[in-house]
Coordinates of C-alpha atoms in Angstrom, one line a residue:
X1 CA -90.8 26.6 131.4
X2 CA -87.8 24.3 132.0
X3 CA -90.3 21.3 131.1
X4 CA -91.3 22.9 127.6
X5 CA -87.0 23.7 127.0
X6 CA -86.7 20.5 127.2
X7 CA -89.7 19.2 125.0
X8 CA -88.1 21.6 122.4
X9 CA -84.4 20.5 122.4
X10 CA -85.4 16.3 122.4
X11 CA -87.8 17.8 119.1
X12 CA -84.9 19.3 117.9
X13 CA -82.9 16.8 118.2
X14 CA -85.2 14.6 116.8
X15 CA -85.7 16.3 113.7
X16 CA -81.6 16.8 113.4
X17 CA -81.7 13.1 113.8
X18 CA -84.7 12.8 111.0
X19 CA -82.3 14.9 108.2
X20 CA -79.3 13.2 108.7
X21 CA -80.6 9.9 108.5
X22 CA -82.3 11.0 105.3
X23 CA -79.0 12.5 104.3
X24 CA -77.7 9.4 104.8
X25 CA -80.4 7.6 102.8
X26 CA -79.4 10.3 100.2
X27 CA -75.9 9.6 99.8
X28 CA -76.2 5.7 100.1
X29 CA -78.9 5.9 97.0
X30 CA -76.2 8.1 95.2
X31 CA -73.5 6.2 96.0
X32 CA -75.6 2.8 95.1
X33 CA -76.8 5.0 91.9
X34 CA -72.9 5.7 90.8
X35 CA -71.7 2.4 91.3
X36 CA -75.0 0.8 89.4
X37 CA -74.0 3.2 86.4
X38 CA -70.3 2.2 86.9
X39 CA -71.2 -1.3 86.5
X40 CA -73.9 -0.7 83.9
X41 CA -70.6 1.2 81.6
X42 CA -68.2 -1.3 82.9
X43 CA -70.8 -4.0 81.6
X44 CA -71.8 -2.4 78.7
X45 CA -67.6 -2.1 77.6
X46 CA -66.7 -6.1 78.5
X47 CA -70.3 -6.6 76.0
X48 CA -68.2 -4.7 73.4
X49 CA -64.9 -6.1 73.7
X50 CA -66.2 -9.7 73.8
X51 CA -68.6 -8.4 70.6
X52 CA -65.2 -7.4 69.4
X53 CA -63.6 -10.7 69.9
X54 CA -66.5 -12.7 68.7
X55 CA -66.1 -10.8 65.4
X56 CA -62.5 -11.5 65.6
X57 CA -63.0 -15.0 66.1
X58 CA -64.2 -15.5 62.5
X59 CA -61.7 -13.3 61.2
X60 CA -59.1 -15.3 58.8
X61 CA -56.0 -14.0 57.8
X62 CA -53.3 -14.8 55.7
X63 CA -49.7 -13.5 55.1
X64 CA -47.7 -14.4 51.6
X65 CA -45.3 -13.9 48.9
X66 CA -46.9 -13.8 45.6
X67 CA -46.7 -12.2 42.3
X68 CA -49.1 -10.2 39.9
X69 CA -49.9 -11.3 37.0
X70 CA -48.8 -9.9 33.8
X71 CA -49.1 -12.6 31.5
X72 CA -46.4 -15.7 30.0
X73 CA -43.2 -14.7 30.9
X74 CA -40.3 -13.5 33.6
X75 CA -41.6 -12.7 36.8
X76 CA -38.7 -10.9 38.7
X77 CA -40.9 -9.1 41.3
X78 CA -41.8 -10.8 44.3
X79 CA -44.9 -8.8 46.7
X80 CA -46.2 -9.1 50.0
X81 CA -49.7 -10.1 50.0
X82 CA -51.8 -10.3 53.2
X83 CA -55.6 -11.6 52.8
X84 CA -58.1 -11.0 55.2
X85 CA -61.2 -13.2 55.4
X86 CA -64.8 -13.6 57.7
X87 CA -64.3 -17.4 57.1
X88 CA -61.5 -19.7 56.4
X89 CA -62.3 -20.1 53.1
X90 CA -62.0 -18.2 49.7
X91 CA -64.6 -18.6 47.5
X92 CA -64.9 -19.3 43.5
X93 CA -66.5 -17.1 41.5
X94 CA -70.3 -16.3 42.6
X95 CA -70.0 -18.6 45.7
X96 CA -68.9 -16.6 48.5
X97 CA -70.1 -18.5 51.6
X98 CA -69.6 -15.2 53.5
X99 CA -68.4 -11.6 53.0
X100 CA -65.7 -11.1 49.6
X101 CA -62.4 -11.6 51.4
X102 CA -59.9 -8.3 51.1
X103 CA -56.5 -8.4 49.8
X104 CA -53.4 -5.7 49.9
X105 CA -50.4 -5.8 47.9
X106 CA -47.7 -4.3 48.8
X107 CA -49.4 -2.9 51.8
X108 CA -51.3 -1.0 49.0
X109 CA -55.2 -0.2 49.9
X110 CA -56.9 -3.6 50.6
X111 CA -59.3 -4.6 47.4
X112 CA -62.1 -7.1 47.2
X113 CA -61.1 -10.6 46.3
X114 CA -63.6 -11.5 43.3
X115 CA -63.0 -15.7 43.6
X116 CA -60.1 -17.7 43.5
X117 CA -58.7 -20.9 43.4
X118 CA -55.8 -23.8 42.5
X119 CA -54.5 -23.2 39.1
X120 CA -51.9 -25.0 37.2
X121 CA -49.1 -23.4 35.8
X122 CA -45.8 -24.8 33.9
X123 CA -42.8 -22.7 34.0
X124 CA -39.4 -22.7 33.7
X125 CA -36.6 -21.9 36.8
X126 CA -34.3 -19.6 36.7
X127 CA -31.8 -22.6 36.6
X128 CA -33.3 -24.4 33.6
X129 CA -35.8 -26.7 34.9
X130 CA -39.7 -27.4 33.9
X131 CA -41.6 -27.5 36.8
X132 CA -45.9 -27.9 36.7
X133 CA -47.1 -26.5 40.2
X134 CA -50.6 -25.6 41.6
X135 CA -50.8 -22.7 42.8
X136 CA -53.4 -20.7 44.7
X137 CA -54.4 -17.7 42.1
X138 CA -57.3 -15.2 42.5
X139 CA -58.7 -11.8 40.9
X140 CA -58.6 -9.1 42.9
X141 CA -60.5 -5.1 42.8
X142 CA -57.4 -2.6 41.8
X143 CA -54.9 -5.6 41.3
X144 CA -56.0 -7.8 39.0
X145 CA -54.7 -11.2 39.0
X146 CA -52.7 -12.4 41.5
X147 CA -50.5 -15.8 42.4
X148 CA -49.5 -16.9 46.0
X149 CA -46.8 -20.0 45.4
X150 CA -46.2 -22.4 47.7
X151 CA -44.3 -22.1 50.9
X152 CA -41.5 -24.7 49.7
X153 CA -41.9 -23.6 45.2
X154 CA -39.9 -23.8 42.9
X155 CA -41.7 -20.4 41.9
X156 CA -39.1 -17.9 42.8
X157 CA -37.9 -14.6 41.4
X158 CA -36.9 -15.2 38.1
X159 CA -38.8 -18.0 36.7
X160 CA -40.7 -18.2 33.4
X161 CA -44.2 -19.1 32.7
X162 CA -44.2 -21.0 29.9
X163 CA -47.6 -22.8 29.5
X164 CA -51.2 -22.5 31.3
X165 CA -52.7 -25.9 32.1
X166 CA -56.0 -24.5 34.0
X167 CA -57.8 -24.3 36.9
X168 CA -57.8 -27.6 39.2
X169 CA -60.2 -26.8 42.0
X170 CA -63.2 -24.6 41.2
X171 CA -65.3 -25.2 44.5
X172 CA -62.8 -22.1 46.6
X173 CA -59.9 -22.9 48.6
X174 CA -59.9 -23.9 52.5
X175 CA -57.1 -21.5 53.8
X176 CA -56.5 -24.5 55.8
X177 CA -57.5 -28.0 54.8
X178 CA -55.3 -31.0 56.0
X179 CA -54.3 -33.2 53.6
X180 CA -50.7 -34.9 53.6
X181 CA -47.3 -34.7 51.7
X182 CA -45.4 -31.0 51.1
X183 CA -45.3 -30.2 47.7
X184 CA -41.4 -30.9 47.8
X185 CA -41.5 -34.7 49.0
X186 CA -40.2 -37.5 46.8
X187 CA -42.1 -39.9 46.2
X188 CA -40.7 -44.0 44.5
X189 CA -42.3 -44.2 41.3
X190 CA -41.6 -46.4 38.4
X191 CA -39.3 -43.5 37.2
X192 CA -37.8 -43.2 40.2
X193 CA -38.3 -40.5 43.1
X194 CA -40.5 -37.3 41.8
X195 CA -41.6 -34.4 43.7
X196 CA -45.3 -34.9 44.8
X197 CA -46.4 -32.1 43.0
X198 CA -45.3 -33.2 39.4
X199 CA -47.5 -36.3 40.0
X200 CA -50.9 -36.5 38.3
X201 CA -53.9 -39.2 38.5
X202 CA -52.9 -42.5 36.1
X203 CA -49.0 -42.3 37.3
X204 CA -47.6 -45.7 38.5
X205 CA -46.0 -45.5 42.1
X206 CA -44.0 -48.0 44.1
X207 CA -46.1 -50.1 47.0
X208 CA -44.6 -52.1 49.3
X209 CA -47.6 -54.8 49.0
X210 CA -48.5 -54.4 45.7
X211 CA -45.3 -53.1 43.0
X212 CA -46.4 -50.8 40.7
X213 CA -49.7 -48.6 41.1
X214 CA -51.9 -46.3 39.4
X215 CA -52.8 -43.0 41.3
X216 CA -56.2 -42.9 41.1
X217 CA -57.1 -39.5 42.6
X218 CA -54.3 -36.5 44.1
X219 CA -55.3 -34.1 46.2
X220 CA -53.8 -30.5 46.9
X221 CA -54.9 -27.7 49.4
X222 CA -52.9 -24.8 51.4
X223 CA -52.4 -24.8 55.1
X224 CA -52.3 -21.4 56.6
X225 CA -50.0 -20.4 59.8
X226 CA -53.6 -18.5 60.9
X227 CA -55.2 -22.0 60.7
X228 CA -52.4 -23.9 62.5
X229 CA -52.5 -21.6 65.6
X230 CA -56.2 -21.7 65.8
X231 CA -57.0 -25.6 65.4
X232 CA -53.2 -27.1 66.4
X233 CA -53.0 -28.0 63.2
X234 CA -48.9 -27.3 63.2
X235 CA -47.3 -29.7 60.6
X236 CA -44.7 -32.2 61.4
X237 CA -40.9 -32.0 59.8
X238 CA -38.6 -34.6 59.7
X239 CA -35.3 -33.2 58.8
X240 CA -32.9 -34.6 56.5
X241 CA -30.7 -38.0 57.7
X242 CA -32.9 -38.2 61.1
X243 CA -33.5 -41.6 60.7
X244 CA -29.6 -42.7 59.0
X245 CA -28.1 -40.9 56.0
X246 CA -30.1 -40.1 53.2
X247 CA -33.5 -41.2 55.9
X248 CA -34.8 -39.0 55.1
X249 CA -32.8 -37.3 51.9
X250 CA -34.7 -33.9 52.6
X251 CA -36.6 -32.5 55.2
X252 CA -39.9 -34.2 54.9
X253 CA -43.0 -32.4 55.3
X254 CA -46.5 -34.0 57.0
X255 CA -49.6 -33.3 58.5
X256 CA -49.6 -34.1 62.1
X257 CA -51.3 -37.5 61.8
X258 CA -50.0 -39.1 58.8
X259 CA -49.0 -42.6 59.6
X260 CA -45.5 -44.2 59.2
X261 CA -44.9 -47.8 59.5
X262 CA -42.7 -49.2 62.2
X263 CA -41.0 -52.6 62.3
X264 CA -38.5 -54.4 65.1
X265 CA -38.3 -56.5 67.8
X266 CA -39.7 -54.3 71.0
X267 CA -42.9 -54.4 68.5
X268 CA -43.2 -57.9 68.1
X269 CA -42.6 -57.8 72.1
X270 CA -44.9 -55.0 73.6
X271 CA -47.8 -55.8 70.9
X272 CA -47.2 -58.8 68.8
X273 CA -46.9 -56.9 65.5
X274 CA -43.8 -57.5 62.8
X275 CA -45.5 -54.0 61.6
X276 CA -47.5 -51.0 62.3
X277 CA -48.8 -47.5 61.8
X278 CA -48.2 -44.6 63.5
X279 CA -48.9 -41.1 63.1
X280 CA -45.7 -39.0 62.6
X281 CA -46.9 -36.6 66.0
X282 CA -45.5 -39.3 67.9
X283 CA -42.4 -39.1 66.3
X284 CA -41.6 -35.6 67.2
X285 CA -38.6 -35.5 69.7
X286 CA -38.2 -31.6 69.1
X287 CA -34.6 -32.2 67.7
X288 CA -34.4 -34.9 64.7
X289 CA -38.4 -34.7 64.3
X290 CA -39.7 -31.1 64.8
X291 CA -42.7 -29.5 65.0
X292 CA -42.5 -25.8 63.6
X293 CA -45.1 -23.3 65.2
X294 CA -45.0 -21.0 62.8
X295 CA -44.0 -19.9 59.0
X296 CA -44.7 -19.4 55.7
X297 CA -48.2 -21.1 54.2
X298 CA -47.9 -24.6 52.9
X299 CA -49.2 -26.6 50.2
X300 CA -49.8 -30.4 51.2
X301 CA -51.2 -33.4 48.6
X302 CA -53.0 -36.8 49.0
X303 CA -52.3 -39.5 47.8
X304 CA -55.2 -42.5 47.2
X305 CA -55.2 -45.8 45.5
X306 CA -57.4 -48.4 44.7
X307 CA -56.6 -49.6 48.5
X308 CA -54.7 -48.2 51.2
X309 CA -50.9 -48.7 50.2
X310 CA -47.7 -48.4 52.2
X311 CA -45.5 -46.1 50.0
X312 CA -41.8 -44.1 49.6
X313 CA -41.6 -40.9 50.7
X314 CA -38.1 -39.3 50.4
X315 CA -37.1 -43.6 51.9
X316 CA -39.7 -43.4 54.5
X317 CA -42.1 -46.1 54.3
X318 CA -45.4 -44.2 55.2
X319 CA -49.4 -44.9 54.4
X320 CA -51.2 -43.4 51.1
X321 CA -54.7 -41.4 51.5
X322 CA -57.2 -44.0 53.4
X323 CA -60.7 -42.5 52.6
X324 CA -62.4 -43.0 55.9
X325 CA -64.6 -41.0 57.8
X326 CA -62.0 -38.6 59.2
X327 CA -60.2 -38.2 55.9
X328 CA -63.1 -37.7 54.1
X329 CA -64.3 -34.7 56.5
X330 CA -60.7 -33.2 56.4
X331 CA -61.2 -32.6 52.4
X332 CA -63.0 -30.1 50.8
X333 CA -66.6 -30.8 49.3
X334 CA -64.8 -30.8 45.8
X335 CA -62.6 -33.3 46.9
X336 CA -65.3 -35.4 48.4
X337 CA -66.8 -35.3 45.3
X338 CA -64.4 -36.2 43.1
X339 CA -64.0 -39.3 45.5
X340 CA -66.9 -40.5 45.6
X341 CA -67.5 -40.6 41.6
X342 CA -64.5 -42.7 41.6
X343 CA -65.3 -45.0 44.3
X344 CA -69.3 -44.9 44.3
X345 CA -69.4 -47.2 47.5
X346 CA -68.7 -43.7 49.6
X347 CA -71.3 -42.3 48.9
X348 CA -73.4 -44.9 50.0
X349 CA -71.8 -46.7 52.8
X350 CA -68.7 -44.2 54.5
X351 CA -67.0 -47.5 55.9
X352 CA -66.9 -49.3 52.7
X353 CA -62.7 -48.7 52.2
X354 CA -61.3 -52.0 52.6
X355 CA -58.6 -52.8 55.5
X356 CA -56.0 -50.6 56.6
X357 CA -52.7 -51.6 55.1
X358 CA -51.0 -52.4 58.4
X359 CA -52.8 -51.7 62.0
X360 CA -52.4 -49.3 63.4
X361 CA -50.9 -47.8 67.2
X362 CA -52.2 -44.6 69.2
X363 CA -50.2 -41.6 69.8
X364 CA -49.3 -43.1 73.3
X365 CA -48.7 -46.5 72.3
X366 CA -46.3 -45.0 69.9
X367 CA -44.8 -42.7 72.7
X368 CA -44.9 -45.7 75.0
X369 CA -42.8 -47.8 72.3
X370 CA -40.3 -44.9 71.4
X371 CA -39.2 -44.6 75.0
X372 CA -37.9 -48.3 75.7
X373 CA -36.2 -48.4 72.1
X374 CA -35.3 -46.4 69.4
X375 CA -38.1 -46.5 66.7
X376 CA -37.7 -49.0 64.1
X377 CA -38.9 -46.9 61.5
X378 CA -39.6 -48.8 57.7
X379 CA -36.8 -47.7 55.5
X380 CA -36.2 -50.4 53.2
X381 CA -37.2 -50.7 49.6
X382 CA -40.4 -52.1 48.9
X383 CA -40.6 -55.4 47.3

C-alpha cells in the first residue's frame, strides 16, 4: 500500500512538473510572441519615419519677399512668399522635371506654380534711379503672376516699372546654381565701376592683362538658403575696407570658390610665384572675411571672356568665368548651351579653354600662406 502511495505522489509530481514546464513554454512563446510584435511595430514605425525623411530629402523649399504683379507701375506692397518644391528646380512652362512646385502668398492657401523663370524688368527707384534687374518671376494657381527680387535689389517698396525687356532664361531656374558675383558688385568697366547686374554681353570691361574687353556671355541664377545648408554651398562676404579703405568699397559678395589673386614677397618665397589664385574660402577669417550661414536668397552672375581674365571687382583683383569642367557642371543646361554655341570647341573637347590666367593655390596652401603673413591681396589698378 505504502509502495503504490508512493508510485502515485512521484506520478503526481511528475505530471505537476509536466504543466509547469509547459506553462513555462507557454509564457516564454508569449513573451517571445510580444516582443516579436513589438519589434515588428517598432520596425515597421523607423520604415515610416525614414520613408518620411527620404521624402523629405527631396523636398525644396524657399522663403522670400516678392510682389504680385499688377502690371507697369508703383509697387508699394511687399509679400511673403514661401515655395515648396520635390526638386531644386522650377520648371518652364510644360517642363516640370518633377511634381508642379506649390507657392503661398501671404501665408494664403499654397497654389500650383505653372512655370517660371529669370525675367528682365527696368524700373525706376523710389529715389530716381533707372535700374534693369533679373528677377526670378513665375505664374502661380489663385495668384497670378508673381516676382521674387533679389536678396541685395534695388526692387524695394516703392519702385516703378517702367519698361519690360523679357524673359532671359526659359530652360527653369536652379533654386540653387553657383555662379559668382552678387548682383550689387562693381565691376571696372570702360565707364567706370557698374553694378554687375546692369552689365549685358558686348560691354567692354577692364583686364589686368588685356585693357579693355568684350563680355562675351553673363550668367545669372539664385542661390537659395535651403540649398546652402544642404550642399555647404554658404557664400563668402568680404565686408567693406577689409583689405584698406575703400578694399573693398562695399561688402563683396562670392561664391565660395571664386579665385582672387595674391601678390608679395612670402609668395615669391614659399612657392616661387609673383602671383596667384586663390579661392575667397580661404580668405575667411570670420571677422574681416565672413561666411554667413544663413539669409535671404541671392542672385549671383558670371562673368566669361574670350579667355580667362583677371578683373575689378569693387578694387579686388579677382578671376572672370573659366569654362572648365567644374564650371561648366555648376551651370544650368541653358547656360551650357549658350556656351558652347559661342565657343564650339566645348562641346567637342571640355578641356579646350586656354590657360588659367595666373596659377593657381589650394585651399591649404592659401591657409598655409595666410598664417605666416598677411595676404597680399591684388588691389591695384590694372594696366
Amino acid at each position: 500500500m505504502s509502495h503504490e502511495k508512493k508510485h502515485t505522489a512521484e506520478a503526481k509530481a511528475e505530471a505537476e512538473a509536466k504543466a509547469k514546464a509547459k506553462a513555462e513554454d507557454k509564457a516564454d512563446a508569449e513573451e517571445k510572441t510580444d516582443a516579436e510584435t513589438k519589434a515588428d511595430t517598432e520596425d515597421k514605425a523607423d520604415a515610416k519615419e525614414q520613408a518620411a525623411e527620404d521624402s523629405n530629402a527631396g523636398a525644396h523649399g524657399l522663403s522670400a519677399k516678392g510682389f504680385v504683379w499688377h502690371g507697369t507701375g508703383t509697387y508699394d506692397k511687399l509679400s511673403e512668399v514661401t515655395i515648396s518644391d520635390d526638386d531644386d528646380k522650377m520648371d518652364w512652362f510644360g517642363h516640370e522635371t518633377g511634381a508642379r512646385a506649390t507657392v503661398s502668398v501671404d501665408q494664403s492657401q499654397p497654389g500650383q506654380i505653372y512655370g517660371g523663370g529669370t525675367y528682365r524688368f527696368e524700373f525706376e527707384t523710389p529715389e530716381g534711379e533707372t535700374v534693369n534687374e533679373d528677377m526670378l518671376t513665375f505664374y502661380a494657381q489663385g495668384t497670378g503672376w508673381v516676382i521674387v527680387p533679389e536678396a541685395d535689389s534695388k526692387f524695394t517698396e516703392g519702385a516703378r516699372v517702367t519698361r519690360l525687356h523679357g524673359w532671359q532664361d526659359t530652360g527653369g531656374v536652379d533654386y540653387g546654381d553657383i555662379v559668382c558675383f552678387a548682383a550689387s558688385s562693381l565691376i571696372l568697366t570702360g565707364d567706370g565701376y557698374r553694378p554687375v547686374r546692369e552689365l549685358r554681353a558686348g560691354d567692354m570691361v577692364q583686364t589686368a592683362d588685356n585693357g579693355l574687353c568684350p563680355i562675351r556671355w553673363i550668367g545669372s541664377s539664385l542661390v537659395t538658403p535651403a540649398r546652402r545648408l544642404r550642399e555647404d554651398l554658404h557664400p563668402v562676404k568680404i565686408r567693406a575696407n577689409a583689405f584698406g579703405p575703400g578694399l573693398p568699397a562695399h561688402d563683396l559678395w562670392v561664391s565660395p570658390q571664386h579665385r582672387f589673386c595674391l601678390g608679395g614677397a612670402r609668395l615669391q618665397t614659399d612657392f616661387a610665384l609673383d602671383q596667384a589664385l586663390v579661392p575667397a574660402l580661404s580668405l575667411v577669417d570670420g571677422h574681416a572675411v565672413q561666411r554667413p550661414r544663413a539669409g535671404a536668397p541671392l542672385a549671383y552672375y558670371h562673368l566669361l571672356f574670350d579667355r580667362h581674365e583677371l578683373v575689378l571687382a569693387d578694387g579686388l583683383v579677382c578671376e572672370s568665368l573659366y569654362p572648365g569642367r567644374q564650371a561648366m557642371r555648376s551651370v544650368s543646361c541653358g547656360a551650357r548651351r549658350e556656351i558652347e554655341r559661342l565657343f564650339p570647341a566645348l562641346a567637342v573637347t571640355p578641356d579646350a579653354v586656354g590657360p588659367l590666367v595666373r596659377p593657381c593655390l589650394s585651399r591649404s596652401e592659401a591657409a598655409r600662406l595666410s598664417a605666416t603673413a598677411p595676404v597680399g591681396l591684388m588691389t591695384a589698378a590694372p594696366a
